[in-house]
Amino acid sequence: QMQLVESGGGLVQPGGSLRLSCAASGSTFSLYVMGWYRQAPGKQRELIAQISKSGAPNYAYSVKGRFTISRDNAKKILYLQMNNLNPDDTAVYYCNAQGQGGFWGQGTQVTVSS
């Protein structure tokens, strides 16, 4: 079992930045592929960034060049640095772990608005 707790969401103006964190507990963090998903109102949840156990990242086209995913295996924390945010980035952001089972956090709201 793994527990995931996201933090760092909030209200930000267009062009602004936020950093999301996902703290993991209960299992060996380094054995999991970690990802960030988001779900906007009325839309399906989508994978926007993923990072392998060794730290290799992959990004959805919509966020590539603006978002950076990283992980600290010693601290058991996953990060998502989000720059140059725009209103289309407004969504609930979820942390996901894939390995011996799949696990989700509760989500954190990001709202981009002037």
XYZ file of N, CA and C in Angstrom:
342
model
N 0.827 -1.189 0.000
C 0.000 0.000 0.000
C 0.871 1.251 0.000
N 0.404 2.262 -0.703
C 1.100 3.540 -0.705
C 0.063 4.638 -0.515
N 0.403 5.605 0.310
C -0.438 6.783 0.493
C 0.252 7.967 -0.160
N -0.541 8.751 -0.876
C -0.028 9.909 -1.596
C -0.812 11.155 -1.190
N -0.098 12.216 -0.868
C -0.747 13.464 -0.457
C -0.165 14.611 -1.267
N -1.013 15.234 -2.101
C -0.590 16.374 -2.897
C -0.724 17.673 -2.127
N 0.086 18.642 -2.497
C -0.011 19.986 -1.946
C 0.565 20.962 -2.956
N 0.292 22.249 -2.719
C 0.879 23.288 -3.556
C -0.055 23.920 -4.561
N -1.279 23.433 -4.650
C -2.220 24.044 -5.579
C -2.697 25.398 -5.076
N -3.454 26.075 -5.936
C -3.989 27.368 -5.543
C -4.419 28.175 -6.739
N -4.628 29.460 -6.500
C -5.031 30.402 -7.539
C -3.807 31.179 -8.010
N -3.617 31.235 -9.316
C -2.469 31.940 -9.877
C -2.920 32.674 -11.132
N -2.278 33.798 -11.413
C -2.601 34.572 -12.606
C -1.960 33.941 -13.843
N -2.540 34.179 -14.999
C -1.909 33.689 -16.238
C -0.461 34.163 -16.332
N 0.398 33.254 -16.762
C 1.820 33.546 -16.823
C 2.573 33.234 -15.550
N 1.858 32.905 -14.502
C 2.480 32.626 -13.216
C 2.980 31.194 -13.100
N 3.497 30.887 -11.915
C 4.089 29.573 -11.653
C 3.559 29.002 -10.349
N 3.565 27.687 -10.286
C 3.270 26.954 -9.069
C 4.147 25.711 -9.041
N 4.422 25.243 -7.844
C 5.089 23.950 -7.699
C 4.221 23.039 -6.855
N 3.847 21.921 -7.431
C 3.086 20.909 -6.712
C 4.043 19.882 -6.110
N 3.642 19.381 -4.955
C 4.393 18.303 -4.305
C 3.450 17.142 -4.019
N 4.029 15.962 -4.004
C 3.272 14.758 -3.668
C 4.143 13.941 -2.711
N 3.716 13.876 -1.465
C 4.460 13.139 -0.450
C 3.930 11.717 -0.367
N 4.838 10.768 -0.436
C 4.464 9.352 -0.422
C 4.865 8.701 0.893
N 4.078 7.721 1.288
C 4.406 6.943 2.484
C 3.828 5.546 2.335
N 4.377 4.620 3.101
C 3.805 3.299 3.191
C 4.410 2.259 2.280
N 5.265 2.663 1.348
C 5.863 1.683 0.461
C 7.186 2.232 -0.053
N 7.884 1.454 -0.845
C 9.196 1.876 -1.342
C 9.010 2.752 -2.568
N 9.129 4.042 -2.352
C 8.856 5.042 -3.386
C 9.677 4.799 -4.642
N 10.929 4.440 -4.473
C 11.839 4.324 -5.618
C 11.470 3.185 -6.566
N 10.597 2.303 -6.156
C 10.203 1.171 -6.996
C 9.008 1.488 -7.896
N 8.504 2.716 -7.801
C 7.297 3.086 -8.527
C 7.593 4.094 -9.643
N 6.921 3.891 -10.769
C 6.837 4.936 -11.783
C 5.795 5.939 -11.287
N 6.164 7.214 -11.303
C 5.296 8.246 -10.754
C 4.783 9.163 -11.859
N 3.571 9.641 -11.665
C 3.002 10.515 -12.681
C 2.097 11.579 -12.097
N 1.905 12.625 -12.879
C 0.919 13.658 -12.576
C -0.177 13.611 -13.639
N -1.401 13.564 -13.170
C -2.576 13.635 -14.018
C -3.345 14.900 -13.653
N -4.232 15.302 -14.546
C -5.129 16.388 -14.210
C -6.500 16.133 -14.812
N -7.500 16.706 -14.176
C -8.862 16.568 -14.654
C -9.566 17.907 -14.558
N -9.911 18.448 -15.713
C -10.651 19.702 -15.776
C -12.147 19.392 -15.736
N -12.955 20.367 -15.339
C -14.407 20.141 -15.275
C -14.972 19.658 -16.604
N -15.718 18.573 -16.568
C -16.342 18.047 -17.771
C -15.424 17.279 -18.692
N -14.170 17.081 -18.269
C -13.210 16.379 -19.116
C -12.677 15.135 -18.414
N -12.091 14.251 -19.205
C -11.492 13.046 -18.647
C -10.151 13.368 -17.992
N -9.791 12.547 -17.040
C -8.477 12.690 -16.411
C -7.408 12.340 -17.446
N -6.368 13.166 -17.517
C -5.316 12.965 -18.500
C -3.950 12.947 -17.832
N -3.077 12.117 -18.395
C -1.694 12.060 -17.931
C -0.927 13.216 -18.553
N -0.269 14.013 -17.732
C 0.478 15.141 -18.266
C 1.980 14.996 -18.092
N 2.419 14.239 -17.136
C 3.856 14.054 -16.942
C 4.084 12.760 -16.180
N 5.170 12.081 -16.542
C 5.509 10.826 -15.896
C 7.015 10.749 -15.744
N 7.461 10.091 -14.695
C 8.890 9.961 -14.458
C 9.188 8.524 -14.063
N 10.203 7.959 -14.694
C 10.549 6.570 -14.450
C 11.235 6.417 -13.092
N 11.486 5.179 -12.712
C 12.161 4.910 -11.449
C 13.570 5.498 -11.432
N 14.166 5.592 -12.598
C 15.522 6.142 -12.693
C 15.537 7.644 -12.931
N 14.346 8.242 -13.089
C 14.282 9.695 -13.224
C 14.102 10.226 -14.634
N 13.824 9.372 -15.597
C 13.607 9.837 -16.963
C 12.180 10.363 -17.111
N 12.020 11.623 -17.555
C 10.688 12.208 -17.650
C 10.064 12.080 -19.040
N 8.747 12.131 -19.059
C 7.990 12.238 -20.294
C 6.839 13.202 -20.050
N 6.471 13.939 -21.095
C 5.454 14.974 -20.943
C 4.408 14.896 -22.050
N 3.211 15.280 -21.704
C 2.191 15.487 -22.717
C 2.541 16.730 -23.518
N 2.097 16.751 -24.755
C 2.430 17.881 -25.633
C 1.950 19.201 -25.039
N 0.811 19.155 -24.355
C 0.194 20.380 -23.855
C 1.017 21.077 -22.785
N 1.927 20.356 -22.131
C 2.688 20.957 -21.042
C 4.199 20.946 -21.306
N 4.617 20.312 -22.362
C 6.045 20.184 -22.643
C 6.673 21.556 -22.810
N 7.781 21.758 -22.135
C 8.473 23.040 -22.204
C 8.036 24.022 -21.135
N 6.917 23.737 -20.472
C 6.423 24.612 -19.409
C 6.461 23.931 -18.042
N 6.227 22.634 -18.007
C 6.183 21.871 -16.752
C 7.417 20.985 -16.636
N 7.869 20.788 -15.404
C 8.993 19.893 -15.135
C 8.632 18.955 -13.998
N 8.728 17.666 -14.264
C 8.485 16.653 -13.234
C 9.829 16.203 -12.670
N 9.866 15.994 -11.358
C 11.086 15.492 -10.728
C 10.702 14.685 -9.498
N 11.668 13.938 -9.010
C 11.411 13.110 -7.842
C 12.632 13.096 -6.939
N 12.369 13.004 -5.649
C 13.421 12.860 -4.641
C 13.147 11.536 -3.930
N 13.865 10.509 -4.343
C 13.592 9.182 -3.791
C 13.944 9.088 -2.305
N 14.920 9.839 -1.873
C 15.303 9.802 -0.455
C 14.209 10.408 0.423
N 13.601 11.486 -0.070
C 12.538 12.156 0.692
C 11.156 11.593 0.369
N 11.072 10.740 -0.663
C 9.786 10.176 -1.090
C 8.816 11.274 -1.524
N 9.298 12.193 -2.331
C 8.457 13.295 -2.804
C 8.549 13.390 -4.323
N 7.406 13.598 -4.928
C 7.300 13.873 -6.349
C 6.942 15.343 -6.509
N 7.542 15.990 -7.507
C 7.294 17.414 -7.743
C 6.780 17.653 -9.153
N 6.073 18.760 -9.298
C 5.712 19.251 -10.619
C 5.862 20.763 -10.601
N 6.888 21.250 -11.273
C 7.081 22.686 -11.427
C 6.311 23.129 -12.659
N 5.417 24.081 -12.470
C 4.558 24.541 -13.554
C 4.814 26.019 -13.804
N 5.286 26.331 -14.989
C 5.580 27.712 -15.369
C 4.691 28.147 -16.523
N 4.607 29.471 -16.680
C 3.820 30.044 -17.778
C 2.421 29.431 -17.845
N 1.768 29.428 -16.718
C 0.439 28.825 -16.637
C -0.585 29.643 -17.407
N -1.569 28.951 -17.952
C -2.660 29.616 -18.658
C -3.990 29.026 -18.189
N -5.094 29.687 -18.507
C -6.396 29.222 -17.995
C -6.720 27.769 -18.368
N -6.176 27.273 -19.475
C -6.422 25.882 -19.862
C -5.772 24.890 -18.913
N -4.886 25.369 -18.053
C -4.247 24.489 -17.069
C -5.100 24.335 -15.807
N -6.203 25.036 -15.730
C -7.092 24.930 -14.574
C -7.670 23.521 -14.486
N -7.446 22.882 -13.353
C -7.877 21.488 -13.172
C -7.549 21.039 -11.755
N -8.044 19.873 -11.406
C -7.565 19.187 -10.210
C -6.395 18.304 -10.645
N -5.294 18.437 -9.942
C -4.073 17.710 -10.276
C -3.891 16.552 -9.303
N -3.623 15.381 -9.871
C -3.496 14.159 -9.084
C -2.126 13.529 -9.250
N -1.621 13.014 -8.172
C -0.389 12.246 -8.155
C -0.756 10.769 -8.297
N 0.062 10.027 -9.046
C -0.201 8.612 -9.276
C 1.081 7.818 -9.149
N 0.973 6.642 -8.558
C 2.097 5.723 -8.443
C 1.726 4.408 -9.111
N 2.614 3.907 -9.949
C 2.395 2.634 -10.642
C 3.566 1.712 -10.329
N 3.228 0.537 -9.817
C 4.259 -0.445 -9.498
C 3.590 -1.699 -8.998
N 3.787 -1.999 -7.736
C 3.060 -3.110 -7.119
C 1.678 -2.608 -6.753
N 0.854 -2.458 -7.791
C -0.451 -1.835 -7.630
C -0.402 -0.399 -8.113
N -1.562 0.223 -8.190
C -1.649 1.618 -8.590
C -2.317 2.416 -7.497
N -1.800 3.627 -7.262
C -2.306 4.428 -6.154
C -2.479 5.871 -6.597
N -3.471 6.543 -5.991
C -3.790 7.926 -6.310
C -3.805 8.767 -5.045
N -3.429 10.036 -5.219
C -3.658 10.994 -4.170
C -5.061 11.553 -4.265
N -5.377 12.468 -3.358
C -6.729 13.023 -3.298
C -6.921 14.193 -4.247
N -5.832 14.717 -4.773
C -5.905 15.818 -5.732
C -5.727 17.171 -5.082
N -5.234 18.122 -5.883
C -5.094 19.501 -5.439
C -5.562 20.412 -6.574
N -6.336 21.413 -6.221
C -6.936 22.291 -7.231
C -5.948 23.352 -7.677
N -5.827 23.509 -8.983
C -5.057 24.601 -9.576
C -6.010 25.433 -10.420
N -6.079 26.716 -10.123
C -6.935 27.618 -10.868
C -6.090 28.748 -11.430
N -6.155 28.920 -12.742
C -5.396 29.972 -13.409
C -6.397 31.003 -13.932
N -6.359 32.158 -13.319
C -7.347 33.175 -13.660
C -6.842 34.544 -13.256
N -7.253 35.563 -14.027
C -6.909 36.929 -13.668
C -8.023 37.554 -12.847
